[in-house]
mmCIF file of C-alpha atoms in Angstrom:
data_model
loop_
_atom_site.group_PDB
_atom_site.id
_atom_site.type_symbol
_atom_site.label_atom_id
_atom_site.label_comp_id
_atom_site.label_asym_id
_atom_site.label_seq_id
_atom_site.Cartn_x
_atom_site.Cartn_y
_atom_site.Cartn_z
ATOM 1 C CA MET A 1 64.431 24.328 43.005
ATOM 2 C CA GLU A 2 67.047 23.373 40.413
ATOM 3 C CA THR A 3 66.709 25.077 37.039
ATOM 4 C CA ALA A 4 67.444 23.761 33.579
ATOM 5 C CA ASP A 5 70.184 25.366 31.477
ATOM 6 C CA MET A 6 70.236 25.746 27.708
ATOM 7 C CA GLY A 7 72.813 27.112 25.278
ATOM 8 C CA PHE A 8 72.363 27.670 21.550
ATOM 9 C CA CYS A 9 74.569 28.392 18.532
ATOM 10 C CA GLN A 10 74.003 28.557 14.769
ATOM 11 C CA VAL A 11 76.700 28.204 12.097
ATOM 12 C CA ASP A 12 76.816 28.525 8.322
ATOM 13 C CA ILE A 13 77.489 25.318 6.333
ATOM 14 C CA THR A 14 77.011 26.685 2.790
ATOM 15 C CA PRO A 15 79.501 25.223 0.268
ATOM 16 C CA SER A 16 81.873 27.728 -1.329
ATOM 17 C CA SER A 17 82.083 25.975 -4.714
ATOM 18 C CA PRO A 18 79.888 23.798 -6.960
ATOM 19 C CA MET A 19 79.051 20.455 -5.388
ATOM 20 C CA GLN A 20 77.349 17.184 -6.222
ATOM 21 C CA THR A 21 73.912 17.403 -4.617
ATOM 22 C CA ILE A 22 71.460 14.655 -3.691
ATOM 23 C CA GLY A 23 67.699 14.449 -3.783
ATOM 24 C CA PHE A 24 66.425 14.464 -7.356
ATOM 25 C CA GLY A 25 68.023 11.437 -8.994
ATOM 26 C CA ARG A 26 69.270 13.594 -11.886
ATOM 27 C CA VAL A 27 72.074 12.576 -14.217
ATOM 28 C CA ASP A 28 73.621 15.995 -13.583
ATOM 29 C CA GLU A 29 73.506 16.792 -9.857
ATOM 30 C CA PHE A 30 76.123 19.598 -9.766
ATOM 31 C CA SER A 31 75.024 22.802 -8.043
ATOM 32 C CA ARG A 32 75.220 26.050 -10.007
ATOM 33 C CA GLY A 33 75.235 28.675 -7.307
ATOM 34 C CA VAL A 34 73.545 29.487 -4.011
ATOM 35 C CA LEU A 35 69.932 30.560 -3.586
ATOM 36 C CA ASP A 36 70.143 30.812 0.198
ATOM 37 C CA ASN A 37 72.552 29.673 2.868
ATOM 38 C CA LEU A 38 72.565 26.343 4.669
ATOM 39 C CA SER A 39 72.726 26.294 8.463
ATOM 40 C CA ALA A 40 73.434 23.953 11.346
ATOM 41 C CA GLN A 41 72.190 24.677 14.852
ATOM 42 C CA ALA A 42 73.097 23.198 18.217
ATOM 43 C CA ALA A 43 71.144 23.397 21.462
ATOM 44 C CA VAL A 44 72.767 21.938 24.583
ATOM 45 C CA TRP A 45 70.433 21.187 27.502
ATOM 46 C CA GLN A 46 71.128 20.251 31.108
ATOM 47 C CA LEU A 47 69.038 19.551 34.181
ATOM 48 C CA SER A 48 70.907 18.152 37.181
ATOM 49 C CA ALA A 49 73.042 15.253 35.882
ATOM 50 C CA GLU A 50 71.119 14.949 32.596
ATOM 51 C CA LYS A 51 72.909 16.662 29.697
ATOM 52 C CA CYS A 52 71.898 16.269 26.053
ATOM 53 C CA CYS A 53 72.328 17.944 22.695
ATOM 54 C CA LEU A 54 69.905 18.562 19.817
ATOM 55 C CA VAL A 55 71.530 19.444 16.475
ATOM 56 C CA THR A 56 69.541 20.462 13.387
ATOM 57 C CA ILE A 57 71.224 20.401 9.962
ATOM 58 C CA ASP A 58 70.123 21.614 6.521
ATOM 59 C CA HIS A 59 70.693 18.381 4.629
ATOM 60 C CA ILE A 60 68.675 15.556 3.102
ATOM 61 C CA GLY A 61 70.087 13.281 5.820
ATOM 62 C CA PHE A 62 73.516 11.729 6.342
ATOM 63 C CA ALA A 63 74.146 8.017 6.018
ATOM 64 C CA LYS A 64 73.761 6.469 9.475
ATOM 65 C CA GLN A 65 77.487 5.690 9.709
ATOM 66 C CA HIS A 66 78.356 9.362 9.174
ATOM 67 C CA ALA A 67 75.669 10.545 11.583
ATOM 68 C CA ASN A 68 76.794 8.162 14.320
ATOM 69 C CA ARG A 69 80.427 9.139 13.895
ATOM 70 C CA LEU A 70 79.511 12.796 14.330
ATOM 71 C CA ARG A 71 77.316 11.980 17.343
ATOM 72 C CA ASP A 72 80.213 10.157 18.958
ATOM 73 C CA GLU A 73 82.526 13.121 18.378
ATOM 74 C CA ILE A 74 79.957 15.520 19.858
ATOM 75 C CA GLY A 75 79.564 13.148 22.785
ATOM 76 C CA LEU A 76 83.294 13.334 23.470
ATOM 77 C CA LEU A 77 83.120 17.130 23.510
ATOM 78 C CA LEU A 78 80.291 17.111 26.059
ATOM 79 C CA SER A 79 81.318 13.965 27.980
ATOM 80 C CA ILE A 80 78.012 12.262 27.167
ATOM 81 C CA PRO A 81 77.186 9.014 25.280
ATOM 82 C CA ARG A 82 75.905 8.881 21.701
ATOM 83 C CA GLU A 83 72.285 8.380 22.768
ATOM 84 C CA LYS A 84 72.363 11.849 24.368
ATOM 85 C CA VAL A 85 73.067 13.461 20.979
ATOM 86 C CA MET A 86 70.220 13.810 18.462
ATOM 87 C CA LEU A 87 70.812 14.954 14.866
ATOM 88 C CA CYS A 88 67.709 16.166 13.015
ATOM 89 C CA PHE A 89 67.886 16.793 9.272
ATOM 90 C CA SER A 90 65.635 19.210 7.399
ATOM 91 C CA HIS A 91 65.600 16.881 4.356
ATOM 92 C CA THR A 92 66.238 19.661 1.864
ATOM 93 C CA HIS A 93 66.811 18.228 -1.611
ATOM 94 C CA SER A 94 69.165 21.091 -2.528
ATOM 95 C CA ALA A 95 72.262 20.432 -0.409
ATOM 96 C CA PRO A 96 75.559 18.624 -1.149
ATOM 97 C CA ASN A 97 75.925 14.853 -1.174
ATOM 98 C CA ASP A 98 77.997 14.168 1.958
ATOM 99 C CA SER A 99 78.864 10.650 0.750
ATOM 100 C CA ILE A 100 80.609 12.032 -2.352
ATOM 101 C CA GLU A 101 81.764 15.494 -1.293
ATOM 102 C CA LEU A 102 84.060 14.343 1.501
ATOM 103 C CA ALA A 103 85.795 17.690 2.051
ATOM 104 C CA TYR A 104 82.392 19.317 2.489
ATOM 105 C CA SER A 105 81.331 16.545 4.854
ATOM 106 C CA ASP A 106 84.414 17.193 7.015
ATOM 107 C CA MET A 107 83.725 20.921 7.001
ATOM 108 C CA VAL A 108 80.153 20.420 8.174
ATOM 109 C CA ASP A 109 81.290 18.104 10.974
ATOM 110 C CA ASP A 110 83.891 20.621 12.136
ATOM 111 C CA ARG A 111 81.437 23.520 12.140
ATOM 112 C CA VAL A 112 78.761 21.504 13.917
ATOM 113 C CA LYS A 113 81.246 20.602 16.634
ATOM 114 C CA ALA A 114 82.272 24.247 16.920
ATOM 115 C CA ALA A 115 78.598 25.181 17.324
ATOM 116 C CA VAL A 116 78.219 22.568 20.071
ATOM 117 C CA ARG A 117 81.233 23.954 21.937
ATOM 118 C CA ASP A 118 79.897 27.510 21.691
ATOM 119 C CA ALA A 119 76.399 26.424 22.744
ATOM 120 C CA ALA A 120 77.803 24.613 25.772
ATOM 121 C CA ALA A 121 79.754 27.729 26.726
ATOM 122 C CA ALA A 122 76.630 29.908 26.493
ATOM 123 C CA MET A 123 74.319 27.928 28.765
ATOM 124 C CA SER A 124 72.065 29.773 31.197
ATOM 125 C CA PRO A 125 68.816 29.033 33.098
ATOM 126 C CA VAL A 126 65.612 28.695 31.064
ATOM 127 C CA LYS A 127 61.914 27.909 31.394
ATOM 128 C CA ILE A 128 59.796 26.238 28.738
ATOM 129 C CA ALA A 129 56.235 25.829 27.481
ATOM 130 C CA TRP A 130 54.729 23.381 25.007
ATOM 131 C CA ALA A 131 51.875 24.035 22.607
ATOM 132 C CA THR A 132 50.494 22.723 19.325
ATOM 133 C CA ALA A 133 49.307 24.786 16.398
ATOM 134 C CA TYR A 134 47.119 23.276 13.674
ATOM 135 C CA GLY A 135 46.996 23.977 9.971
ATOM 136 C CA GLU A 136 47.936 22.618 6.583
ATOM 137 C CA ILE A 137 51.432 23.231 5.242
ATOM 138 C CA GLY A 138 51.443 19.940 3.333
ATOM 139 C CA VAL A 139 49.419 17.722 1.022
ATOM 140 C CA ASN A 140 49.399 13.926 0.934
ATOM 141 C CA ARG A 141 51.266 12.755 -2.159
ATOM 142 C CA ARG A 142 48.742 10.021 -2.879
ATOM 143 C CA PRO A 143 45.743 11.537 -4.680
ATOM 144 C CA GLU A 144 43.277 9.213 -2.945
ATOM 145 C CA GLN A 145 44.730 9.872 0.524
ATOM 146 C CA GLU A 146 43.774 12.787 2.747
ATOM 147 C CA VAL A 147 45.729 11.733 5.846
ATOM 148 C CA LEU A 148 47.739 14.634 7.276
ATOM 149 C CA ASP A 149 49.462 15.403 10.534
ATOM 150 C CA ARG A 150 48.272 19.000 10.887
ATOM 151 C CA ARG A 151 50.198 19.593 14.114
ATOM 152 C CA ILE A 152 52.989 22.138 14.380
ATOM 153 C CA GLY A 153 54.793 21.328 17.601
ATOM 154 C CA ILE A 154 55.969 24.386 19.517
ATOM 155 C CA LEU A 155 58.534 24.431 22.335
ATOM 156 C CA LYS A 156 58.937 27.971 23.668
ATOM 157 C CA VAL A 157 62.175 28.557 25.574
ATOM 158 C CA ALA A 158 62.538 31.703 27.680
ATOM 159 C CA ASP A 159 65.151 33.149 30.005
ATOM 160 C CA ALA A 160 64.369 31.960 33.522
ATOM 161 C CA VAL A 161 64.959 35.426 35.013
ATOM 162 C CA SER A 162 63.934 38.044 32.443
ATOM 163 C CA GLY A 163 61.365 35.983 30.533
ATOM 164 C CA ALA A 164 62.938 37.041 27.219
ATOM 165 C CA LEU A 165 62.597 34.572 24.355
ATOM 166 C CA ARG A 166 65.726 32.446 23.983
ATOM 167 C CA LEU A 167 64.590 29.915 21.378
ATOM 168 C CA LEU A 168 61.561 28.646 19.497
ATOM 169 C CA LEU A 169 61.813 24.962 18.587
ATOM 170 C CA LEU A 170 59.195 23.914 16.032
ATOM 171 C CA ARG A 171 58.295 20.576 14.503
ATOM 172 C CA LEU A 172 56.909 20.799 10.943
ATOM 173 C CA THR A 173 55.474 18.044 8.745
ATOM 174 C CA ALA A 174 56.051 18.544 5.025
ATOM 175 C CA HIS A 175 58.813 17.472 2.665
ATOM 176 C CA ALA A 176 61.490 20.136 2.195
ATOM 177 C CA ASN A 177 61.268 20.020 -1.588
ATOM 178 C CA VAL A 178 59.326 23.168 -2.439
ATOM 179 C CA LEU A 179 62.111 23.590 -5.011
ATOM 180 C CA LYS A 180 61.879 20.979 -7.738
ATOM 181 C CA ALA A 181 64.362 19.292 -10.066
ATOM 182 C CA ASP A 182 64.802 22.350 -12.279
ATOM 183 C CA ASN A 183 66.533 24.045 -9.338
ATOM 184 C CA PHE A 184 70.319 23.623 -9.310
ATOM 185 C CA LEU A 185 70.977 26.224 -6.616
ATOM 186 C CA ILE A 186 72.011 25.334 -3.076
ATOM 187 C CA SER A 187 69.090 26.008 -0.750
ATOM 188 C CA SER A 188 67.715 25.232 2.703
ATOM 189 C CA ASP A 189 64.293 25.148 0.993
ATOM 190 C CA TYR A 190 61.333 26.335 3.089
ATOM 191 C CA PHE A 191 63.045 25.557 6.409
ATOM 192 C CA GLY A 192 65.368 28.502 5.795
ATOM 193 C CA SER A 193 62.460 30.758 4.843
ATOM 194 C CA VAL A 194 60.584 29.837 8.026
ATOM 195 C CA ARG A 195 63.650 30.495 10.166
ATOM 196 C CA ASP A 196 64.295 33.865 8.535
ATOM 197 C CA LEU A 197 60.703 35.077 8.869
ATOM 198 C CA LEU A 198 60.159 33.933 12.448
ATOM 199 C CA THR A 199 63.571 35.168 13.609
ATOM 200 C CA LYS A 200 62.664 38.649 12.410
ATOM 201 C CA LYS A 201 59.201 38.365 13.910
ATOM 202 C CA TYR A 202 60.172 37.132 17.380
ATOM 203 C CA GLY A 203 63.776 38.292 17.726
ATOM 204 C CA CYS A 204 65.135 34.905 18.786
ATOM 205 C CA PRO A 205 66.697 31.862 17.099
ATOM 206 C CA ILE A 206 64.325 29.423 15.408
ATOM 207 C CA GLN A 207 65.196 25.721 15.412
ATOM 208 C CA LEU A 208 63.165 23.371 13.215
ATOM 209 C CA THR A 209 62.756 19.598 13.167
ATOM 210 C CA GLN A 210 61.059 17.505 10.499
ATOM 211 C CA GLY A 211 58.028 15.337 11.215
ATOM 212 C CA ALA A 212 56.699 12.126 9.655
ATOM 213 C CA SER A 213 56.839 13.555 6.132
ATOM 214 C CA GLY A 214 57.519 10.558 3.908
ATOM 215 C CA ASP A 215 54.196 10.937 2.083
ATOM 216 C CA ILE A 216 53.620 14.664 2.655
ATOM 217 C CA ALA A 217 54.513 17.156 -0.057
ATOM 218 C CA PRO A 218 54.708 20.894 0.691
ATOM 219 C CA LYS A 219 51.501 22.827 0.069
ATOM 220 C CA TYR A 220 53.280 25.351 -2.177
ATOM 221 C CA TYR A 221 55.813 24.414 -4.835
ATOM 222 C CA THR A 222 57.821 25.882 -7.666
ATOM 223 C CA THR A 223 57.486 24.500 -11.187
ATOM 224 C CA ASP A 224 59.430 21.370 -12.071
ATOM 225 C CA ARG A 225 60.126 21.723 -15.787
ATOM 226 C CA VAL A 226 62.440 18.710 -15.916
ATOM 227 C CA GLY A 227 60.480 15.732 -14.630
ATOM 228 C CA THR A 228 62.863 13.217 -13.091
ATOM 229 C CA ALA A 229 62.882 9.890 -11.317
ATOM 230 C CA ALA A 230 62.357 11.520 -7.948
ATOM 231 C CA ASN A 231 59.409 13.563 -9.220
ATOM 232 C CA PRO A 232 57.554 10.993 -11.322
ATOM 233 C CA LEU A 233 53.991 12.254 -11.011
ATOM 234 C CA PRO A 234 52.900 14.747 -13.660
ATOM 235 C CA ALA A 235 50.243 16.289 -11.414
ATOM 236 C CA TYR A 236 50.514 17.731 -7.918
ATOM 237 C CA TYR A 237 47.236 16.912 -6.254
ATOM 238 C CA GLY A 238 46.016 19.706 -4.012
ATOM 239 C CA LYS A 239 49.283 21.648 -4.196
ATOM 240 C CA ILE A 240 49.601 25.278 -5.226
ATOM 241 C CA GLU A 241 52.178 26.387 -7.788
ATOM 242 C CA SER A 242 53.713 29.729 -6.843
ATOM 243 C CA ALA A 243 56.745 31.770 -7.857
ATOM 244 C CA ALA A 244 56.966 32.801 -4.184
ATOM 245 C CA ALA A 245 56.460 29.279 -2.838
ATOM 246 C CA LEU A 246 59.240 29.480 -0.233
ATOM 247 C CA SER A 247 57.872 32.652 1.351
ATOM 248 C CA ASP A 248 54.321 31.289 1.001
ATOM 249 C CA MET A 249 55.301 28.276 3.119
ATOM 250 C CA ALA A 250 56.950 30.523 5.708
ATOM 251 C CA GLY A 251 53.900 32.777 5.850
ATOM 252 C CA GLU A 252 51.625 29.771 6.333
ATOM 253 C CA VAL A 253 53.679 28.567 9.313
ATOM 254 C CA ALA A 254 53.820 32.069 10.826
ATOM 255 C CA ARG A 255 50.042 32.500 10.594
ATOM 256 C CA GLN A 256 49.443 29.214 12.371
ATOM 257 C CA VAL A 257 52.037 29.732 15.104
ATOM 258 C CA GLU A 258 51.294 33.338 16.084
ATOM 259 C CA PRO A 259 47.894 32.949 17.809
ATOM 260 C CA VAL A 260 49.081 29.905 19.749
ATOM 261 C CA LEU A 261 52.352 31.462 20.842
ATOM 262 C CA THR A 262 50.650 34.590 22.165
ATOM 263 C CA GLY A 263 50.083 34.204 25.891
ATOM 264 C CA LEU A 264 52.010 30.925 26.135
ATOM 265 C CA LEU A 265 53.634 31.135 29.581
ATOM 266 C CA PRO A 266 56.856 29.174 30.231
ATOM 267 C CA SER A 267 57.377 27.330 33.506
ATOM 268 C CA ALA A 268 60.216 25.440 35.151
ATOM 269 C CA VAL A 269 61.696 22.339 33.545
ATOM 270 C CA LYS A 270 60.831 19.480 35.881
ATOM 271 C CA GLU A 271 62.004 16.604 33.700
ATOM 272 C CA LEU A 272 64.568 16.382 30.913
ATOM 273 C CA LYS A 273 65.836 13.217 29.275
ATOM 274 C CA MET A 274 67.189 11.923 26.009
ATOM 275 C CA TYR A 275 67.534 8.203 25.353
ATOM 276 C CA SER A 276 67.426 5.562 22.615
ATOM 277 C CA VAL A 277 65.920 2.117 22.109
ATOM 278 C CA PHE A 278 66.437 -0.211 19.157
ATOM 279 C CA GLN A 279 64.007 -2.261 17.104
ATOM 280 C CA GLN A 280 65.235 -4.933 14.693
ATOM 281 C CA LEU A 281 63.277 -4.962 11.432
ATOM 282 C CA HIS A 282 63.666 -6.944 8.235
ATOM 283 C CA ALA A 283 63.467 -6.495 4.462
ATOM 284 C CA ASP A 284 63.071 -9.504 2.183
ATOM 285 C CA VAL A 285 65.377 -9.711 -0.817
ATOM 286 C CA PRO A 286 63.177 -10.140 -3.917
ATOM 287 C CA THR A 287 63.518 -13.033 -6.311
ATOM 288 C CA MET A 288 65.203 -12.133 -9.585
ATOM 289 C CA GLN A 289 61.872 -12.451 -11.363
ATOM 290 C CA ARG A 290 60.294 -9.999 -8.944
ATOM 291 C CA ALA A 291 63.295 -7.662 -9.206
ATOM 292 C CA MET A 292 62.972 -7.594 -12.994
ATOM 293 C CA ALA A 293 59.278 -6.725 -12.699
ATOM 294 C CA ILE A 294 59.975 -3.884 -10.209
ATOM 295 C CA ALA A 295 62.741 -2.479 -12.394
ATOM 296 C CA ALA A 296 60.559 -2.630 -15.513
ATOM 297 C CA GLU A 297 57.725 -0.844 -13.718
ATOM 298 C CA ALA A 298 60.063 1.857 -12.373
ATOM 299 C CA LYS A 299 61.506 2.411 -15.845
ATOM 300 C CA SER A 300 58.107 2.563 -17.514
ATOM 301 C CA GLU A 301 56.365 4.729 -14.923
ATOM 302 C CA ALA A 302 59.180 6.998 -13.714
ATOM 303 C CA GLY A 303 62.132 6.643 -16.061
ATOM 304 C CA ILE A 304 64.318 5.112 -13.338
ATOM 305 C CA ASP A 305 67.279 3.004 -14.466
ATOM 306 C CA GLY A 306 67.469 -0.013 -12.167
ATOM 307 C CA THR A 307 70.496 -1.705 -13.760
ATOM 308 C CA ALA A 308 72.844 -1.273 -10.780
ATOM 309 C CA TRP A 309 70.085 -2.224 -8.346
ATOM 310 C CA ARG A 310 69.322 -5.423 -10.274
ATOM 311 C CA SER A 311 73.008 -6.328 -10.134
ATOM 312 C CA GLU A 312 73.005 -5.838 -6.375
ATOM 313 C CA VAL A 313 69.933 -8.059 -6.028
ATOM 314 C CA GLN A 314 71.592 -10.712 -8.212
ATOM 315 C CA GLN A 315 74.709 -10.637 -6.032
ATOM 316 C CA LEU A 316 72.649 -11.065 -2.858
ATOM 317 C CA ILE A 317 70.790 -14.014 -4.376
ATOM 318 C CA GLU A 318 74.055 -15.649 -5.435
ATOM 319 C CA ASN A 319 75.333 -15.220 -1.867
ATOM 320 C CA LYS A 320 72.108 -16.818 -0.574
ATOM 321 C CA VAL A 321 71.024 -13.668 1.294
ATOM 322 C CA GLU A 322 67.243 -13.909 1.642
ATOM 323 C CA LYS A 323 66.626 -10.970 3.960
ATOM 324 C CA GLN A 324 68.429 -7.883 5.171
ATOM 325 C CA THR A 325 68.182 -6.497 8.688
ATOM 326 C CA ASP A 326 67.800 -2.896 9.788
ATOM 327 C CA GLN A 327 68.514 -2.078 13.428
ATOM 328 C CA VAL A 328 66.273 0.973 13.783
ATOM 329 C CA GLU A 329 67.135 3.447 16.518
ATOM 330 C CA LEU A 330 64.222 5.274 18.125
ATOM 331 C CA GLN A 331 65.537 8.310 19.979
ATOM 332 C CA TYR A 332 63.508 10.360 22.444
ATOM 333 C CA PHE A 333 64.029 13.992 23.488
ATOM 334 C CA SER A 334 61.611 14.569 26.342
ATOM 335 C CA ILE A 335 61.008 17.770 28.314
ATOM 336 C CA ASN A 336 58.142 17.897 30.814
ATOM 337 C CA GLU A 337 54.980 16.705 29.036
ATOM 338 C CA GLY A 338 56.300 16.993 25.465
ATOM 339 C CA CYS A 339 58.523 14.681 23.447
ATOM 340 C CA PHE A 340 60.199 14.551 20.057
ATOM 341 C CA CYS A 341 60.823 10.952 19.001
ATOM 342 C CA GLY A 342 62.813 10.311 15.844
ATOM 343 C CA VAL A 343 63.959 7.555 13.502
ATOM 344 C CA ALA A 344 66.249 7.764 10.487
ATOM 345 C CA ASN A 345 63.578 6.540 8.063
ATOM 346 C CA GLU A 346 61.213 8.605 5.941
ATOM 347 C CA ILE A 347 58.157 7.450 7.850
ATOM 348 C CA MET A 348 54.688 8.377 6.633
ATOM 349 C CA CYS A 349 52.458 10.716 8.617
ATOM 350 C CA ASP A 350 50.133 7.973 9.860
ATOM 351 C CA PHE A 351 53.013 6.658 11.999
ATOM 352 C CA ALA A 352 52.916 9.891 14.014
ATOM 353 C CA LEU A 353 49.127 9.950 14.250
ATOM 354 C CA ARG A 354 48.848 6.346 15.409
ATOM 355 C CA ALA A 355 51.540 6.871 18.072
ATOM 356 C CA ARG A 356 49.844 10.068 19.267
ATOM 357 C CA ASP A 357 46.473 8.350 19.513
ATOM 358 C CA GLN A 358 47.791 5.309 21.358
ATOM 359 C CA LEU A 359 49.608 7.489 23.887
ATOM 360 C CA LYS A 360 46.755 10.016 24.091
ATOM 361 C CA ASN A 361 49.401 12.743 24.058
ATOM 362 C CA GLU A 362 49.069 15.579 21.539
ATOM 363 C CA GLN A 363 52.632 16.621 22.341
ATOM 364 C CA PHE A 364 54.220 13.300 21.354
ATOM 365 C CA TYR A 365 55.760 13.992 17.957
ATOM 366 C CA LEU A 366 57.138 10.983 16.086
ATOM 367 C CA GLY A 367 59.249 12.077 13.126
ATOM 368 C CA GLY A 368 61.805 10.933 10.597
ATOM 369 C CA TYR A 369 65.207 12.080 9.318
ATOM 370 C CA THR A 370 66.749 11.660 12.774
ATOM 371 C CA ASN A 371 70.393 10.531 12.983
ATOM 372 C CA GLY A 372 70.432 9.842 9.254
ATOM 373 C CA CYS A 373 68.097 9.046 6.387
ATOM 374 C CA THR A 374 67.464 5.432 5.411
ATOM 375 C CA GLY A 375 64.657 5.551 2.904
ATOM 376 C CA TYR A 376 60.881 5.533 2.787
ATOM 377 C CA PHE A 377 58.982 3.521 5.377
ATOM 378 C CA PRO A 378 55.348 2.996 4.326
ATOM 379 C CA THR A 379 52.337 1.978 6.374
ATOM 380 C CA GLU A 380 50.744 -1.374 5.548
ATOM 381 C CA GLU A 381 48.149 0.313 3.333
ATOM 382 C CA GLU A 382 50.778 2.219 1.383
ATOM 383 C CA PHE A 383 53.008 -0.855 1.164
ATOM 384 C CA ASP A 384 50.249 -2.668 -0.703
ATOM 385 C CA LYS A 385 49.987 0.159 -3.257
ATOM 386 C CA GLY A 386 53.670 0.037 -4.202
ATOM 387 C CA GLY A 387 55.053 2.845 -6.336
ATOM 388 C CA TYR A 388 57.868 5.322 -5.749
ATOM 389 C CA GLU A 389 57.705 5.541 -1.946
ATOM 390 C CA VAL A 390 57.725 1.748 -1.609
ATOM 391 C CA TYR A 391 59.864 0.222 -4.372
ATOM 392 C CA TRP A 392 61.089 2.596 -7.048
ATOM 393 C CA SER A 393 63.104 4.921 -4.814
ATOM 394 C CA MET A 394 65.109 1.915 -3.611
ATOM 395 C CA LEU A 395 66.505 1.537 -7.141
ATOM 396 C CA ILE A 396 68.188 4.951 -6.746
ATOM 397 C CA TYR A 397 69.101 5.126 -3.071
ATOM 398 C CA TYR A 398 69.685 1.477 -2.031
ATOM 399 C CA GLN A 399 73.437 2.185 -1.929
ATOM 400 C CA TYR A 400 72.875 4.638 0.938
ATOM 401 C CA HIS A 401 70.323 2.592 2.881
ATOM 402 C CA GLY A 402 72.110 -0.750 3.199
ATOM 403 C CA ARG A 403 69.253 -2.772 1.719
ATOM 404 C CA VAL A 404 67.603 -3.320 -1.656
ATOM 405 C CA SER A 405 63.971 -3.546 -0.535
ATOM 406 C CA PRO A 406 61.557 -1.629 1.650
ATOM 407 C CA LEU A 407 61.116 -2.915 5.175
ATOM 408 C CA ASN A 408 58.540 -5.697 5.314
ATOM 409 C CA ARG A 409 54.823 -4.949 5.460
ATOM 410 C CA ASP A 410 54.451 -5.726 9.178
ATOM 411 C CA ALA A 411 57.412 -3.505 10.117
ATOM 412 C CA ALA A 412 55.221 -0.402 10.393
ATOM 413 C CA THR A 413 53.150 -1.783 13.237
ATOM 414 C CA GLN A 414 56.283 -3.128 14.926
ATOM 415 C CA LEU A 415 57.922 0.295 14.874
ATOM 416 C CA ILE A 416 54.857 2.152 16.139
ATOM 417 C CA GLU A 417 54.422 -0.364 18.955
ATOM 418 C CA ALA A 418 58.066 0.100 19.934
ATOM 419 C CA ALA A 419 57.728 3.904 19.852
ATOM 420 C CA VAL A 420 54.691 3.782 22.141
ATOM 421 C CA LYS A 421 56.005 1.099 24.495
ATOM 422 C CA ASN A 422 59.217 3.015 25.212
ATOM 423 C CA ALA A 423 57.756 6.528 25.300
ATOM 424 C CA PRO A 424 58.105 8.565 28.508
ATOM 425 C CA ARG A 425 55.028 8.420 30.716
#
């Protein structure tokens, strides 16, 4: 029976000098040192003729154009098409802005490609096992909402001969912003803390992907003494302030994973595939009257300056652009009975739960921050409530997302239906 091969490599992508960061909407976004290092990891998989690559990067999420360029370059290295390369971003809010810091962006690309080459050169036979742990590492940002995806997806990868652990691939669902806007230090946030703790505990590399975390804040947080546009709420409902919040998050994950991982027996990889499908979605351009109302609300409620955004809306109206289109890529990484499915958007946790329920598969994990980051994507219920995750954030980040408005209300159901329809069976 043919065995699957896997190779892994991790590289450091920490900047060596102060950089413009992205994630808090501050006037001053320059970093002032390093709290902990940033990493990129590459895992190359092959079974028979199917070869694919999963890369995880400590970053808020590249623009899609940057992500696709890097995927193409990785594809050339491995002689595979773009859809066989998946980039997953941790969504830390304490990493450099790749759209501004171009030298840093080039450095990250070069080191990621080096990691891919080394991973491909280190491939050897493996077995795998899936499991799901349950717990609460996050809190819904909306005070009236209690919806959570409590699943921690676990893919255990072991040497096919010795049985030694080769890799633990985990899927977590909580925003990587334990550190708040008073932090100006470069950091991988709690993803780095989880990797460090579990690497020491299990003696193997730990690779993490982010779930449907658009409306899920981390359970533990450090104090935000500044209060900025990206942190508009004065209260953190259900969250726990802690000076050791990063290690608290890591400890929470470790406690949930350990009992599930014990006794989990890997078996042969019978099916491996990575593929993409595309769903065209739309965002209506607001009238100028509506744009003025949104900007006034964002200014009043969160201190967000929407001047540049209003100008962009005005220009679209003058050019008779009534709607903008987003060609959303849904990418699947499927091994045996489990599957990670990702989109670039910051989807809310109910997306993942609805897809899981429709497929009746606890190991189908729909997540965001995959192959880029293109803004919040609310459910219909959240769309109707408005606020930061629906409208206000667009006033800050529209320039990176290619549109001035959230995707239309019915887009959520369209995306979930597409994710389910094209899922492996």
